[in-house]
PDB file of C-alpha atoms in Angstrom:
ATOM      1  CA  MET J  27      -0.077   0.352   0.067  1.00  0.00           C
ATOM      2  CA  ILE J  28       0.919   3.562  -0.882  1.00  0.00           C
ATOM      3  CA  THR J  29       0.593   5.191   1.629  1.00  0.00           C
ATOM      4  CA  LEU J  30       1.928   9.261   3.598  1.00  0.00           C
ATOM      5  CA  THR J  31       5.655   7.953   3.848  1.00  0.00           C
ATOM      6  CA  PHE J  32       6.134   8.069  -0.142  1.00  0.00           C
ATOM      7  CA  VAL J  33       5.012  11.708  -0.386  1.00  0.00           C
ATOM      8  CA  TYR J  34       7.491  12.381   2.751  1.00  0.00           C
ATOM      9  CA  TRP J  35      10.078  10.815   0.694  1.00  0.00           C
ATOM     10  CA  VAL J  36       9.686  12.164  -2.328  1.00  0.00           C
ATOM     11  CA  LEU J  37       9.672  15.596  -0.999  1.00  0.00           C
ATOM     12  CA  GLY J  38      13.250  14.848   1.188  1.00  0.00           C
ATOM     13  CA  ALA J  39      14.359  13.972  -2.095  1.00  0.00           C
ATOM     14  CA  TYR J  40      13.751  16.486  -3.516  1.00  0.00           C
ATOM     15  CA  PHE J  41      14.642  19.193  -0.572  1.00  0.00           C
ATOM     16  CA  GLY J  42      17.463  17.502  -0.513  1.00  0.00           C
ATOM     17  CA  LEU J  43      18.799  17.520  -4.169  1.00  0.00           C
ATOM     18  CA  LEU J  44      18.315  21.315  -3.498  1.00  0.00           C
ATOM     19  CA  ALA J  45      20.615  21.475   0.131  1.00  0.00           C
ATOM     20  CA  TRP J  46      23.206  19.006  -2.478  1.00  0.00           C
ATOM     21  CA  ARG J  47      23.330  21.600  -5.772  1.00  0.00           C
ATOM     22  CA  GLY J  48      22.819  24.697  -3.226  1.00  0.00           C
ATOM     23  CA  LEU J  49      25.925  23.678  -1.558  1.00  0.00           C
ATOM     24  CA  ARG J  50      27.905  22.882  -5.056  1.00  0.00           C
ATOM     25  CA  ASP J  51      26.713  26.329  -6.840  1.00  0.00           C
ATOM     26  CA  ARG J  52      29.991  28.561  -5.649  1.00  0.00           C
ATOM     27  CA  ALA J  53      27.970  32.146  -7.634  1.00  0.00           C
ATOM     28  CA  ASN J  54      25.886  32.017  -4.782  1.00  0.00           C
ATOM     29  CA  PRO J  55      27.491  34.216  -1.268  1.00  0.00           C
ATOM     30  CA  ARG J  56      25.045  32.672   0.841  1.00  0.00           C
ATOM     31  CA  ARG J  57      25.120  28.678  -0.506  1.00  0.00           C
ATOM     32  CA  PHE J  58      25.694  27.271   3.370  1.00  0.00           C
ATOM     33  CA  ALA J  59      22.661  29.139   4.058  1.00  0.00           C
ATOM     34  CA  ASN J  60      21.096  27.394   1.277  1.00  0.00           C
ATOM     35  CA  GLY J  61      22.276  24.296   1.083  1.00  0.00           C
ATOM     36  CA  ALA J  62      21.541  24.357   5.479  1.00  0.00           C
ATOM     37  CA  PHE J  63      18.204  25.940   5.356  1.00  0.00           C
ATOM     38  CA  TRP J  64      16.913  22.871   2.413  1.00  0.00           C
ATOM     39  CA  GLY J  65      19.130  20.401   3.880  1.00  0.00           C
ATOM     40  CA  LEU J  66      16.870  20.906   7.492  1.00  0.00           C
ATOM     41  CA  ILE J  67      13.657  20.520   5.201  1.00  0.00           C
ATOM     42  CA  ALA J  68      14.654  17.195   4.445  1.00  0.00           C
ATOM     43  CA  LEU J  69      15.741  15.544   7.061  1.00  0.00           C
ATOM     44  CA  LEU J  70      12.301  16.926   8.741  1.00  0.00           C
ATOM     45  CA  MET J  71      11.003  15.146   5.923  1.00  0.00           C
ATOM     46  CA  PHE J  72      12.469  12.132   6.170  1.00  0.00           C
ATOM     47  CA  ALA J  73      12.810  11.304   9.284  1.00  0.00           C
ATOM     48  CA  ALA J  74      10.809  14.156  11.471  1.00  0.00           C
ATOM     49  CA  GLU J  75       8.024  11.721  12.676  1.00  0.00           C
ATOM     50  CA  HIS J  76      11.329   9.460  14.541  1.00  0.00           C
ATOM     51  CA  LEU J  77      12.800  12.588  16.367  1.00  0.00           C
ATOM     52  CA  PRO J  78      12.231  13.810  19.556  1.00  0.00           C
ATOM     53  CA  ASN J  79       9.982  16.799  19.484  1.00  0.00           C
ATOM     54  CA  LYS J  80      12.435  18.821  20.837  1.00  0.00           C
ATOM     55  CA  LEU J  81      14.787  18.473  18.658  1.00  0.00           C
ATOM     56  CA  VAL J  82      12.160  19.355  15.830  1.00  0.00           C
ATOM     57  CA  GLY J  83      11.324  22.264  17.089  1.00  0.00           C
ATOM     58  CA  ALA J  84      15.637  23.004  17.458  1.00  0.00           C
ATOM     59  CA  CYS J  85      15.656  22.479  13.532  1.00  0.00           C
ATOM     60  CA  VAL J  86      12.370  24.630  12.878  1.00  0.00           C
ATOM     61  CA  VAL J  87      14.260  27.837  15.384  1.00  0.00           C
ATOM     62  CA  VAL J  88      16.942  26.643  13.314  1.00  0.00           C
ATOM     63  CA  LEU J  89      15.093  27.364   9.729  1.00  0.00           C
ATOM     64  CA  ALA J  90      14.042  31.134  11.079  1.00  0.00           C
ATOM     65  CA  VAL J  91      17.096  31.555  12.306  1.00  0.00           C
ATOM     66  CA  LEU J  92      18.635  31.272   8.224  1.00  0.00           C
ATOM     67  CA  ALA J  93      15.158  32.722   7.369  1.00  0.00           C
ATOM     68  CA  GLY J  94      15.925  36.331   9.199  1.00  0.00           C
ATOM     69  CA  PHE J  95      19.793  36.549   9.113  1.00  0.00           C
ATOM     70  CA  GLY J  96      20.673  37.213   6.000  1.00  0.00           C
ATOM     71  CA  GLY J  97      18.231  34.759   4.281  1.00  0.00           C
ATOM     72  CA  LEU J  98      18.324  32.619   1.076  1.00  0.00           C
ATOM     73  CA  GLY J  99      20.651  33.364  -1.707  1.00  0.00           C
ATOM     74  CA  LYS J 100      20.447  33.159  -5.917  1.00  0.00           C
ATOM     75  CA  GLY J 101      24.017  31.281  -7.626  1.00  0.00           C
ATOM     76  CA  ASP J 102      24.049  30.676 -11.085  1.00  0.00           C
ATOM     77  CA  TYR J 103      21.503  27.681 -12.652  1.00  0.00           C
ATOM     78  CA  GLU J 104      22.182  25.637 -15.210  1.00  0.00           C
ATOM     79  CA  GLU J 105      19.916  26.424 -18.035  1.00  0.00           C
ATOM     80  CA  THR J 106      19.055  27.218 -21.901  1.00  0.00           C
ATOM     81  CA  GLY J 107      19.946  30.283 -23.615  1.00  0.00           C
ATOM     82  CA  ALA J 108      17.190  32.810 -24.411  1.00  0.00           C
ATOM     83  CA  GLU J 109      17.003  32.411 -28.011  1.00  0.00           C
ATOM     84  CA  GLU J 110      16.090  28.892 -28.087  1.00  0.00           C
ATOM     85  CA  LYS J 111      13.684  29.010 -25.028  1.00  0.00           C
ATOM     86  CA  GLN J 112      11.402  31.416 -27.714  1.00  0.00           C
ATOM     87  CA  THR J 113      12.160  29.057 -30.137  1.00  0.00           C
ATOM     88  CA  GLN J 114      11.147  25.734 -28.040  1.00  0.00           C
ATOM     89  CA  ALA J 115       8.131  27.795 -27.075  1.00  0.00           C
ATOM     90  CA  ARG J 116       6.886  28.827 -30.682  1.00  0.00           C
ATOM     91  CA  GLN J 117       6.775  25.716 -31.402  1.00  0.00           C
ATOM     92  CA  LEU J 118       5.369  23.761 -28.696  1.00  0.00           C
ATOM     93  CA  GLY J 119       3.071  26.323 -27.929  1.00  0.00           C
ATOM     94  CA  ASN J 120      -0.254  25.937 -25.573  1.00  0.00           C
ATOM     95  CA  ARG J 121       0.997  22.154 -25.489  1.00  0.00           C
ATOM     96  CA  LEU J 122       3.204  23.836 -22.902  1.00  0.00           C
ATOM     97  CA  PHE J 123       0.229  24.049 -20.372  1.00  0.00           C
ATOM     98  CA  TRP J 124      -0.665  20.412 -21.111  1.00  0.00           C
ATOM     99  CA  PRO J 125       1.700  19.144 -18.058  1.00  0.00           C
ATOM    100  CA  ALA J 126       0.581  21.774 -15.663  1.00  0.00           C
ATOM    101  CA  LEU J 127      -2.695  20.890 -16.345  1.00  0.00           C
ATOM    102  CA  LEU J 128      -2.028  16.801 -15.990  1.00  0.00           C
ATOM    103  CA  ILE J 129      -1.658  17.118 -12.626  1.00  0.00           C
ATOM    104  CA  PRO J 130      -5.191  18.172 -11.388  1.00  0.00           C
ATOM    105  CA  ALA J 131      -6.709  15.381 -13.844  1.00  0.00           C
ATOM    106  CA  VAL J 132      -4.150  12.792 -12.439  1.00  0.00           C
ATOM    107  CA  THR J 133      -5.195  13.697  -9.107  1.00  0.00           C
ATOM    108  CA  LEU J 134      -9.017  14.312 -10.127  1.00  0.00           C
ATOM    109  CA  ILE J 135      -8.797  10.437 -11.512  1.00  0.00           C
ATOM    110  CA  GLY J 136      -6.316   8.938  -8.159  1.00  0.00           C
ATOM    111  CA  ALA J 137      -8.109  10.136  -6.174  1.00  0.00           C
ATOM    112  CA  LEU J 138     -11.871   8.970  -6.948  1.00  0.00           C
ATOM    113  CA  GLY J 139     -10.449   5.958  -9.009  1.00  0.00           C
ATOM    114  CA  LEU J 140      -7.299   4.593  -7.549  1.00  0.00           C
ATOM    115  CA  LYS J 141      -9.109   4.295  -4.558  1.00  0.00           C
ATOM    116  CA  TYR J 142     -10.584   1.368  -5.257  1.00  0.00           C
ATOM    117  CA  VAL J 143      -7.600  -0.235  -6.592  1.00  0.00           C
ATOM    118  CA  ARG J 144      -6.520  -2.973  -4.084  1.00  0.00           C
ATOM    119  CA  ILE J 145      -3.709  -5.503  -3.823  1.00  0.00           C
ATOM    120  CA  GLY J 146      -5.004  -8.567  -1.747  1.00  0.00           C
ATOM    121  CA  GLU J 147      -6.981  -7.278   0.961  1.00  0.00           C
ATOM    122  CA  LEU J 148      -5.478  -3.955   1.375  1.00  0.00           C
ATOM    123  CA  PRO J 149      -6.239  -0.665  -1.168  1.00  0.00           C
ATOM    124  CA  LEU J 150      -3.125   0.297  -3.118  1.00  0.00           C
ATOM    125  CA  LEU J 151      -3.847   4.138  -1.844  1.00  0.00           C
ATOM    126  CA  GLN J 152      -3.977   4.568   1.631  1.00  0.00           C
ATOM    127  CA  THR J 153      -7.426   5.594   1.940  1.00  0.00           C
ATOM    128  CA  ALA J 154      -7.382   8.640   4.748  1.00  0.00           C
ATOM    129  CA  ASN J 155      -4.829  10.465   2.490  1.00  0.00           C
ATOM    130  CA  VAL J 156      -5.392   9.691  -1.331  1.00  0.00           C
ATOM    131  CA  THR J 157      -5.863  12.767  -2.245  1.00  0.00           C
ATOM    132  CA  LEU J 158      -2.422  14.009  -1.718  1.00  0.00           C
ATOM    133  CA  ILE J 159      -1.270  11.127  -2.867  1.00  0.00           C
ATOM    134  CA  ALA J 160      -2.491  11.063  -5.615  1.00  0.00           C
ATOM    135  CA  LEU J 161      -1.728  14.397  -5.852  1.00  0.00           C
ATOM    136  CA  ALA J 162       2.079  12.947  -5.752  1.00  0.00           C
ATOM    137  CA  ILE J 163       2.042  10.625  -7.607  1.00  0.00           C
ATOM    138  CA  ALA J 164       0.128  13.530 -10.827  1.00  0.00           C
ATOM    139  CA  CYS J 165       3.728  15.880  -9.999  1.00  0.00           C
ATOM    140  CA  LEU J 166       5.358  13.000 -10.821  1.00  0.00           C
ATOM    141  CA  ILE J 167       3.350  11.924 -13.745  1.00  0.00           C
ATOM    142  CA  ALA J 168       3.484  15.208 -14.834  1.00  0.00           C
ATOM    143  CA  LEU J 169       7.608  15.827 -15.021  1.00  0.00           C
ATOM    144  CA  ALA J 170       7.341  12.908 -16.986  1.00  0.00           C
ATOM    145  CA  ALA J 171       5.303  14.195 -19.529  1.00  0.00           C
ATOM    146  CA  ALA J 172       7.578  17.925 -19.723  1.00  0.00           C
ATOM    147  CA  CYS J 173      10.506  15.789 -20.317  1.00  0.00           C
ATOM    148  CA  ARG J 174       9.198  14.411 -23.420  1.00  0.00           C
ATOM    149  CA  MET J 175       6.949  17.189 -24.553  1.00  0.00           C
ATOM    150  CA  THR J 176      10.448  19.277 -24.354  1.00  0.00           C
ATOM    151  CA  GLY J 177      13.438  16.672 -24.916  1.00  0.00           C
ATOM    152  CA  GLN J 178      14.367  17.781 -21.470  1.00  0.00           C
ATOM    153  CA  THR J 179      15.768  15.221 -18.431  1.00  0.00           C
ATOM    154  CA  PRO J 180      14.136  15.611 -14.837  1.00  0.00           C
ATOM    155  CA  TRP J 181      17.094  17.123 -14.015  1.00  0.00           C
ATOM    156  CA  SER J 182      16.086  20.225 -15.918  1.00  0.00           C
ATOM    157  CA  GLY J 183      12.854  20.476 -13.902  1.00  0.00           C
ATOM    158  CA  VAL J 184      14.865  20.406 -10.794  1.00  0.00           C
ATOM    159  CA  GLU J 185      17.438  22.615 -11.550  1.00  0.00           C
ATOM    160  CA  GLN J 186      14.849  24.811 -12.760  1.00  0.00           C
ATOM    161  CA  SER J 187      12.955  24.899  -9.733  1.00  0.00           C
ATOM    162  CA  ARG J 188      15.972  25.468  -7.834  1.00  0.00           C
ATOM    163  CA  ARG J 189      16.265  28.621  -9.913  1.00  0.00           C
ATOM    164  CA  LEU J 190      12.434  29.531  -8.717  1.00  0.00           C
ATOM    165  CA  VAL J 191      12.738  28.779  -4.849  1.00  0.00           C
ATOM    166  CA  ASP J 192      15.682  30.255  -4.356  1.00  0.00           C
ATOM    167  CA  SER J 193      13.661  33.456  -5.696  1.00  0.00           C
ATOM    168  CA  ILE J 194      10.904  32.910  -3.694  1.00  0.00           C
ATOM    169  CA  GLY J 195      13.521  31.972  -0.155  1.00  0.00           C
ATOM    170  CA  TRP J 196      11.582  31.131   2.342  1.00  0.00           C
ATOM    171  CA  ALA J 197       8.738  32.482   1.223  1.00  0.00           C
ATOM    172  CA  ALA J 198       8.551  29.160  -0.022  1.00  0.00           C
ATOM    173  CA  LEU J 199       7.353  27.364   3.229  1.00  0.00           C
ATOM    174  CA  LEU J 200       4.570  30.438   4.219  1.00  0.00           C
ATOM    175  CA  PRO J 201       1.230  27.668   3.165  1.00  0.00           C
ATOM    176  CA  LEU J 202       2.801  24.568   4.739  1.00  0.00           C
ATOM    177  CA  LEU J 203       3.860  27.141   8.210  1.00  0.00           C
ATOM    178  CA  LEU J 204       0.557  28.961   8.429  1.00  0.00           C
ATOM    179  CA  ALA J 205      -1.418  25.431   8.118  1.00  0.00           C
ATOM    180  CA  THR J 206       0.857  24.199  11.207  1.00  0.00           C
ATOM    181  CA  LEU J 207      -0.242  27.319  12.943  1.00  0.00           C
ATOM    182  CA  GLY J 208      -3.762  26.840  12.197  1.00  0.00           C
ATOM    183  CA  SER J 209      -3.653  23.572  13.826  1.00  0.00           C
ATOM    184  CA  VAL J 210      -1.720  25.527  17.012  1.00  0.00           C
ATOM    185  CA  PHE J 211      -4.687  27.818  16.888  1.00  0.00           C
ATOM    186  CA  GLU J 212      -6.915  25.209  16.867  1.00  0.00           C
ATOM    187  CA  ALA J 213      -5.208  23.377  19.585  1.00  0.00           C
ATOM    188  CA  GLY J 214      -5.072  25.829  22.041  1.00  0.00           C
ATOM    189  CA  GLY J 215      -8.917  26.799  21.980  1.00  0.00           C
ATOM    190  CA  VAL J 216      -9.011  29.608  19.609  1.00  0.00           C
ATOM    191  CA  GLY J 217     -11.579  28.139  17.861  1.00  0.00           C
ATOM    192  CA  GLN J 218     -14.270  28.156  20.879  1.00  0.00           C
ATOM    193  CA  ALA J 219     -13.282  31.214  21.500  1.00  0.00           C
ATOM    194  CA  VAL J 220     -14.907  32.191  18.270  1.00  0.00           C
ATOM    195  CA  ALA J 221     -17.524  30.386  18.979  1.00  0.00           C
ATOM    196  CA  GLY J 222     -18.254  32.178  22.028  1.00  0.00           C
ATOM    197  CA  VAL J 223     -17.931  36.013  19.968  1.00  0.00           C
ATOM    198  CA  VAL J 224     -20.331  34.880  17.402  1.00  0.00           C
ATOM    199  CA  ARG J 225     -23.468  33.068  19.549  1.00  0.00           C
ATOM    200  CA  SER J 226     -23.320  36.757  21.521  1.00  0.00           C
ATOM    201  CA  VAL J 227     -23.079  38.700  18.395  1.00  0.00           C
ATOM    202  CA  ILE J 228     -25.546  37.381  15.735  1.00  0.00           C
ATOM    203  CA  PRO J 229     -28.727  35.053  15.810  1.00  0.00           C
ATOM    204  CA  VAL J 230     -27.971  31.303  15.840  1.00  0.00           C
ATOM    205  CA  ASP J 231     -31.119  30.403  15.027  1.00  0.00           C
ATOM    206  CA  ASN J 232     -30.660  31.410  11.956  1.00  0.00           C
ATOM    207  CA  ALA J 233     -29.182  29.305   9.378  1.00  0.00           C
ATOM    208  CA  PHE J 234     -28.441  31.772   6.262  1.00  0.00           C
ATOM    209  CA  VAL J 235     -27.216  34.754   8.894  1.00  0.00           C
ATOM    210  CA  VAL J 236     -24.548  31.689  10.447  1.00  0.00           C
ATOM    211  CA  VAL J 237     -23.037  30.250   6.516  1.00  0.00           C
ATOM    212  CA  ALA J 238     -22.596  34.199   5.981  1.00  0.00           C
ATOM    213  CA  ALA J 239     -20.196  34.340   9.416  1.00  0.00           C
ATOM    214  CA  TYR J 240     -18.627  31.326   8.348  1.00  0.00           C
ATOM    215  CA  ALA J 241     -18.377  32.297   5.070  1.00  0.00           C
ATOM    216  CA  LEU J 242     -17.146  36.190   6.252  1.00  0.00           C
ATOM    217  CA  GLY J 243     -15.345  34.371   8.968  1.00  0.00           C
ATOM    218  CA  MET J 244     -12.907  32.118   6.926  1.00  0.00           C
ATOM    219  CA  ALA J 245     -12.484  35.466   4.495  1.00  0.00           C
ATOM    220  CA  LEU J 246     -11.357  37.160   7.026  1.00  0.00           C
ATOM    221  CA  PHE J 247      -9.313  35.274   9.369  1.00  0.00           C
ATOM    222  CA  THR J 248      -7.781  33.979   6.154  1.00  0.00           C
ATOM    223  CA  VAL J 249      -6.525  37.894   5.191  1.00  0.00           C
ATOM    224  CA  ILE J 250      -5.577  37.749   8.961  1.00  0.00           C
ATOM    225  CA  MET J 251      -3.418  34.890   9.030  1.00  0.00           C
ATOM    226  CA  GLY J 252      -3.107  35.179   4.739  1.00  0.00           C
ATOM    227  CA  ASN J 253      -3.403  31.201   4.467  1.00  0.00           C
ATOM    228  CA  ALA J 254      -7.167  29.301   4.205  1.00  0.00           C
ATOM    229  CA  PHE J 255      -5.157  26.289   5.479  1.00  0.00           C
ATOM    230  CA  ALA J 256      -4.610  28.144   8.773  1.00  0.00           C
ATOM    231  CA  ALA J 257      -7.714  29.492   9.638  1.00  0.00           C
ATOM    232  CA  PHE J 258     -10.264  26.358   9.040  1.00  0.00           C
ATOM    233  CA  PRO J 259      -9.482  24.629  12.071  1.00  0.00           C
ATOM    234  CA  VAL J 260     -10.143  27.383  13.545  1.00  0.00           C
ATOM    235  CA  MET J 261     -13.611  28.450  11.851  1.00  0.00           C
ATOM    236  CA  THR J 262     -14.530  25.159  11.444  1.00  0.00           C
ATOM    237  CA  ALA J 263     -14.424  23.672  15.076  1.00  0.00           C
ATOM    238  CA  GLY J 264     -15.570  27.380  16.250  1.00  0.00           C
ATOM    239  CA  ILE J 265     -18.421  27.965  13.268  1.00  0.00           C
ATOM    240  CA  ALA J 266     -19.048  25.304  11.163  1.00  0.00           C
ATOM    241  CA  LEU J 267     -19.269  22.420  12.960  1.00  0.00           C
ATOM    242  CA  PRO J 268     -21.564  23.690  16.365  1.00  0.00           C
ATOM    243  CA  LEU J 269     -23.942  26.293  14.654  1.00  0.00           C
ATOM    244  CA  LEU J 270     -24.070  24.776  11.589  1.00  0.00           C
ATOM    245  CA  VAL J 271     -23.751  20.512  11.764  1.00  0.00           C
ATOM    246  CA  HIS J 272     -24.814  19.913  14.907  1.00  0.00           C
ATOM    247  CA  HIS J 273     -27.708  22.359  15.326  1.00  0.00           C
ATOM    248  CA  HIS J 274     -28.893  23.395  11.706  1.00  0.00           C
ATOM    249  CA  GLY J 275     -27.625  19.726   9.832  1.00  0.00           C
ATOM    250  CA  ALA J 276     -26.301  20.988   7.583  1.00  0.00           C
ATOM    251  CA  GLU J 277     -24.314  18.685   5.123  1.00  0.00           C
ATOM    252  CA  PRO J 278     -20.785  18.542   6.300  1.00  0.00           C
ATOM    253  CA  ALA J 279     -18.604  18.406   3.540  1.00  0.00           C
ATOM    254  CA  SER J 280     -19.814  20.707   0.485  1.00  0.00           C
ATOM    255  CA  LEU J 281     -20.041  22.931   4.130  1.00  0.00           C
ATOM    256  CA  ALA J 282     -16.386  22.292   4.652  1.00  0.00           C
ATOM    257  CA  ALA J 283     -15.538  22.866   1.020  1.00  0.00           C
ATOM    258  CA  ILE J 284     -17.169  25.829  -0.410  1.00  0.00           C
ATOM    259  CA  GLY J 285     -15.837  27.178   3.374  1.00  0.00           C
ATOM    260  CA  MET J 286     -12.261  26.458   2.251  1.00  0.00           C
ATOM    261  CA  LEU J 287     -13.362  28.221  -0.605  1.00  0.00           C
ATOM    262  CA  SER J 288     -13.924  31.482   0.673  1.00  0.00           C
ATOM    263  CA  GLY J 289     -11.002  31.289   2.392  1.00  0.00           C
ATOM    264  CA  TYR J 290      -9.266  31.396  -0.969  1.00  0.00           C
ATOM    265  CA  CYS J 291     -11.544  34.015  -1.475  1.00  0.00           C
ATOM    266  CA  GLY J 292      -9.837  36.123   1.640  1.00  0.00           C
ATOM    267  CA  THR J 293      -6.053  35.338   0.011  1.00  0.00           C
ATOM    268  CA  LEU J 294      -6.462  37.068  -3.106  1.00  0.00           C
ATOM    269  CA  LEU J 295      -7.330  39.850  -0.526  1.00  0.00           C
ATOM    270  CA  THR J 296      -4.088  40.016   1.775  1.00  0.00           C
ATOM    271  CA  PRO J 297       0.177  41.131   1.322  1.00  0.00           C
ATOM    272  CA  MET J 298       0.120  37.979   4.391  1.00  0.00           C
ATOM    273  CA  ALA J 299      -0.588  35.242   1.995  1.00  0.00           C
ATOM    274  CA  ALA J 300       3.242  36.425   0.850  1.00  0.00           C
ATOM    275  CA  ASN J 301       3.139  33.774  -2.327  1.00  0.00           C
ATOM    276  CA  TYR J 302       0.887  34.384  -3.378  1.00  0.00           C
ATOM    277  CA  ASN J 303       0.316  38.167  -3.738  1.00  0.00           C
ATOM    278  CA  LEU J 304       3.773  39.702  -2.805  1.00  0.00           C
ATOM    279  CA  VAL J 305       6.533  36.746  -4.876  1.00  0.00           C
ATOM    280  CA  PRO J 306       4.885  36.857  -8.068  1.00  0.00           C
ATOM    281  CA  ALA J 307       5.285  41.045  -8.133  1.00  0.00           C
ATOM    282  CA  ALA J 308       8.640  40.713  -7.134  1.00  0.00           C
ATOM    283  CA  LEU J 309       9.385  37.437 -10.277  1.00  0.00           C
ATOM    284  CA  LEU J 310       7.660  39.843 -12.803  1.00  0.00           C
ATOM    285  CA  GLU J 311       8.967  43.228 -11.872  1.00  0.00           C
ATOM    286  CA  LEU J 312       5.992  45.251 -11.165  1.00  0.00           C
ATOM    287  CA  LYS J 313       6.135  48.853 -10.186  1.00  0.00           C
ATOM    288  CA  ASP J 314       3.774  48.779  -7.405  1.00  0.00           C
ATOM    289  CA  PRO J 315       4.331  45.425  -4.800  1.00  0.00           C
ATOM    290  CA  TYR J 316       0.392  45.212  -4.318  1.00  0.00           C
ATOM    291  CA  GLY J 317      -0.542  45.315  -8.126  1.00  0.00           C
ATOM    292  CA  VAL J 318      -1.077  41.795  -7.969  1.00  0.00           C
ATOM    293  CA  ILE J 319      -4.302  42.298  -5.220  1.00  0.00           C
ATOM    294  CA  ARG J 320      -5.604  46.212  -6.706  1.00  0.00           C
ATOM    295  CA  ALA J 321      -6.562  43.494 -10.091  1.00  0.00           C
ATOM    296  CA  GLN J 322      -7.686  40.534  -8.479  1.00  0.00           C
ATOM    297  CA  TRP J 323      -9.782  41.541  -5.462  1.00  0.00           C
ATOM    298  CA  PRO J 324     -13.119  42.208  -6.974  1.00  0.00           C
ATOM    299  CA  THR J 325     -13.058  38.678  -8.194  1.00  0.00           C
ATOM    300  CA  GLY J 326     -12.768  38.141  -4.418  1.00  0.00           C
ATOM    301  CA  VAL J 327     -15.269  39.998  -3.345  1.00  0.00           C
ATOM    302  CA  VAL J 328     -18.122  38.883  -5.707  1.00  0.00           C
ATOM    303  CA  LEU J 329     -16.520  34.996  -5.415  1.00  0.00           C
ATOM    304  CA  LEU J 330     -17.310  35.538  -1.540  1.00  0.00           C
ATOM    305  CA  ALA J 331     -20.896  36.893  -1.946  1.00  0.00           C
ATOM    306  CA  CYS J 332     -21.429  33.779  -4.541  1.00  0.00           C
ATOM    307  CA  ASN J 333     -20.095  31.236  -2.326  1.00  0.00           C
ATOM    308  CA  VAL J 334     -22.018  32.620   0.419  1.00  0.00           C
ATOM    309  CA  VAL J 335     -25.386  32.122  -1.432  1.00  0.00           C
ATOM    310  CA  LEU J 336     -23.873  28.979  -3.012  1.00  0.00           C
ATOM    311  CA  MET J 337     -23.245  27.536   0.413  1.00  0.00           C
ATOM    312  CA  TYR J 338     -26.950  27.924   2.290  1.00  0.00           C
ATOM    313  CA  TRP J 339     -28.113  26.231  -1.450  1.00  0.00           C
ATOM    314  CA  ILE J 340     -25.951  23.224  -0.788  1.00  0.00           C
ATOM    315  CA  ALA J 341     -25.283  22.671   2.349  1.00  0.00           C
ATOM    316  CA  PHE J 342     -29.354  22.739   3.007  1.00  0.00           C
ATOM    317  CA  ARG J 343     -30.801  20.816   0.043  1.00  0.00           C
TER     318      ARG J 343
END
């Protein structure tokens, strides 16, 4: 059976390659910091569950120190020339998007279809984490497809991803860190505190008002935290489960799915989502660092309003 450990091993191998290549990149003035940073993440991916909690915590502190004092640097990357890139782009055209589109397609097929495939008495994919495992498999298939289509090697993919990751720096880990922070908040009782505030402010017997509070809360908490994964455990445990599922009998699967989408609306509105809104502006060298947010906030607001109606209609069908 393929378990979530497979995903961690793939990620550990990837980060290990980043660390090894970063240490060898003499053009990078911060090559030792880069190597140590990605190397520590590789170690945690491979062995965190077998290490003492205090040692894992110490590794996280070291990561913060490496990112905060001097940060990570950029070096020299193996890549083709500008003319060759333009020639290949003209030849391939829109086919360049095919490997990227393979990722959601294969993930959907794997999550819906492979969970029924069994080898003996065991399922092929671990049932509890089938979507994440399917996503990892989809990324590997997309990498193979991209190499086949462009005539490049998998090492080219690693090297070019290293260029992008080095440009983004520590912010590439923000989704992981903020998702973890959301779990910490929930363990600390923030969700129950939110539920208490909501009960005292809104009429909890009105299902539509509670739905609006959940959707808006997901968006606003995402604006503050910068990541919908951080908002989800807090708002779902504080509003969705006790007030909508248990009190009003809402259907939990659709409620949670649209709740996450409401949080993503908040992602479009906040500079705290640096890896989505500030990093692209820096990579594209936009004059306005908040240009991405200015362009997309109307979409976020309209989509959030649609989510409130959709959530109420679907969760109470």
